[in-house]
Amino acid sequence: MASSGTVPSGRGKRRPFGEDGDYTQLFKGVLEGVILALLAEEEAYGYAVSEKLRAYGFPAVSDGSIYPLLLRLENRGGFRGELRENPGKRAPRKYYRLTPEGRTAVDDFRARWRTLVAAVNAVLKGGEPPPQRLCAEEAEAKRGGPSRRP
């Protein structure tokens, strides 16, 4: 069956493949892990996290999405926030620092990401599938260990 080049939008309309919304959905799926990885390098406040994302070439992340995500990750134990005075400004800044659980989550994210990238690249390359490999979560489950997610 030939593809029309559109996907259902969920509201009875169809939209073309490749719209910005496709990238946004893909990006949202990895944003938590990327933020944890950035904070593994050094602690930062929310706006600085947004700036780092832009510096790495990620699309602009609005305050309306970054701060709720930071709060959710903090509530899940990935990192701790600490309010600090901001010299020359009236409002303090909240700096985020990874917890040990957050560092474990970063390691798990990196392993899962490498597995996913290798699988996607193999599909895009074409040909025969590579030998079966376990992703990080499957390997952990096979060892009988718990899933460690913040």
Short mmCIF file of C-alpha atoms in Angstrom, two decimals, residues 37-136:
data_model
loop_
_atom_site.label_atom_id
_atom_site.label_comp_id
_atom_site.label_asym_id
_atom_site.label_seq_id
_atom_site.Cartn_x
_atom_site.Cartn_y
_atom_site.Cartn_z
CA ALA A 37 23.54 14.54 31.34
CA LEU A 38 24.08 18.32 31.25
CA LEU A 39 23.78 18.50 35.02
CA ALA A 40 26.26 15.64 35.34
CA GLU A 41 28.86 18.02 33.87
CA GLU A 42 28.13 20.86 36.29
CA GLU A 43 25.32 22.30 38.37
CA ALA A 44 23.23 24.98 36.68
CA TYR A 45 20.07 27.06 37.04
CA GLY A 46 17.08 26.71 34.70
CA TYR A 47 17.89 29.44 32.21
CA ALA A 48 21.50 28.20 31.97
CA VAL A 49 20.18 24.70 31.16
CA SER A 50 18.10 26.22 28.33
CA GLU A 51 21.14 28.10 27.04
CA LYS A 52 23.27 24.95 27.10
CA LEU A 53 20.62 23.09 25.13
CA ARG A 54 20.67 25.84 22.49
CA ALA A 55 24.49 25.82 22.43
CA TYR A 56 24.40 22.10 21.63
CA GLY A 57 22.00 22.74 18.76
CA PHE A 58 18.72 21.68 20.35
CA PRO A 59 15.63 23.70 19.48
CA ALA A 60 14.63 26.48 21.83
CA VAL A 61 13.02 25.14 24.99
CA SER A 62 10.51 27.54 26.44
CA ASP A 63 10.38 28.42 30.13
CA GLY A 64 6.90 26.94 30.07
CA SER A 65 8.39 23.52 29.39
CA ILE A 66 11.83 23.59 31.04
CA TYR A 67 10.82 24.61 34.56
CA PRO A 68 8.01 22.04 34.98
CA LEU A 69 10.42 19.38 33.68
CA LEU A 70 13.12 20.47 36.14
CA LEU A 71 10.58 20.33 38.98
CA ARG A 72 9.39 16.87 37.91
CA LEU A 73 12.97 15.56 37.76
CA GLU A 74 13.71 17.12 41.16
CA ASN A 75 10.59 15.52 42.67
CA ARG A 76 11.65 12.14 41.24
CA GLY A 77 15.03 12.44 42.97
CA GLY A 78 17.25 13.04 39.93
CA PHE A 79 18.74 16.16 41.42
CA ARG A 80 18.34 18.71 44.18
CA GLY A 81 17.60 22.38 43.77
CA GLU A 82 19.16 25.04 45.96
CA LEU A 83 18.16 28.70 46.00
CA ARG A 84 21.13 31.07 45.95
CA GLU A 85 21.39 34.81 46.03
CA ASN A 86 21.94 36.37 42.65
CA PRO A 87 24.18 39.44 43.14
CA GLY A 88 22.84 42.48 41.34
CA LYS A 89 19.41 40.90 40.87
CA ARG A 90 16.45 40.92 43.20
CA ALA A 91 15.40 37.27 42.86
CA PRO A 92 17.60 34.32 43.86
CA ARG A 93 18.35 31.58 41.34
CA LYS A 94 17.64 27.91 41.87
CA TYR A 95 20.70 25.82 41.05
CA TYR A 96 20.28 22.13 40.27
CA ARG A 97 22.83 19.47 41.25
CA LEU A 98 22.61 15.74 40.49
CA THR A 99 21.98 13.26 43.28
CA PRO A 100 23.55 9.80 43.28
CA GLU A 101 20.24 8.54 41.85
CA GLY A 102 20.54 11.13 39.08
CA ARG A 103 24.05 9.97 38.23
CA THR A 104 22.78 6.39 37.97
CA ALA A 105 19.92 7.61 35.76
CA VAL A 106 22.43 9.38 33.47
CA ASP A 107 24.45 6.18 33.11
CA ASP A 108 21.28 4.22 32.33
CA PHE A 109 20.15 6.87 29.82
CA ARG A 110 23.51 6.78 28.04
CA ALA A 111 23.36 2.99 27.71
CA ARG A 112 19.75 3.01 26.47
CA TRP A 113 20.52 5.88 24.07
CA ARG A 114 23.52 4.09 22.53
CA THR A 115 21.41 0.97 22.02
CA LEU A 116 18.59 2.96 20.43
CA VAL A 117 20.93 4.94 18.16
CA ALA A 118 22.65 1.74 17.01
CA ALA A 119 19.29 0.12 16.23
CA VAL A 120 17.96 3.16 14.33
CA ASN A 121 21.22 3.49 12.39
CA ALA A 122 21.09 -0.20 11.48
CA VAL A 123 17.56 0.21 10.12
CA LEU A 124 18.48 3.35 8.18
CA LYS A 125 21.56 1.64 6.75
CA GLY A 126 19.43 -1.25 5.51
CA GLY A 127 20.43 -4.83 4.92
CA GLU A 128 20.27 -7.61 7.46
CA PRO A 129 19.58 -6.84 11.13
CA PRO A 130 22.63 -7.02 13.40
CA PRO A 131 22.94 -9.86 15.93
CA GLN A 132 20.45 -9.52 18.80
CA ARG A 133 21.67 -7.24 21.59
CA LEU A 134 20.00 -6.51 24.87
CA CYS A 135 19.21 -2.92 25.75
CA ALA A 136 20.27 -1.69 29.18
#
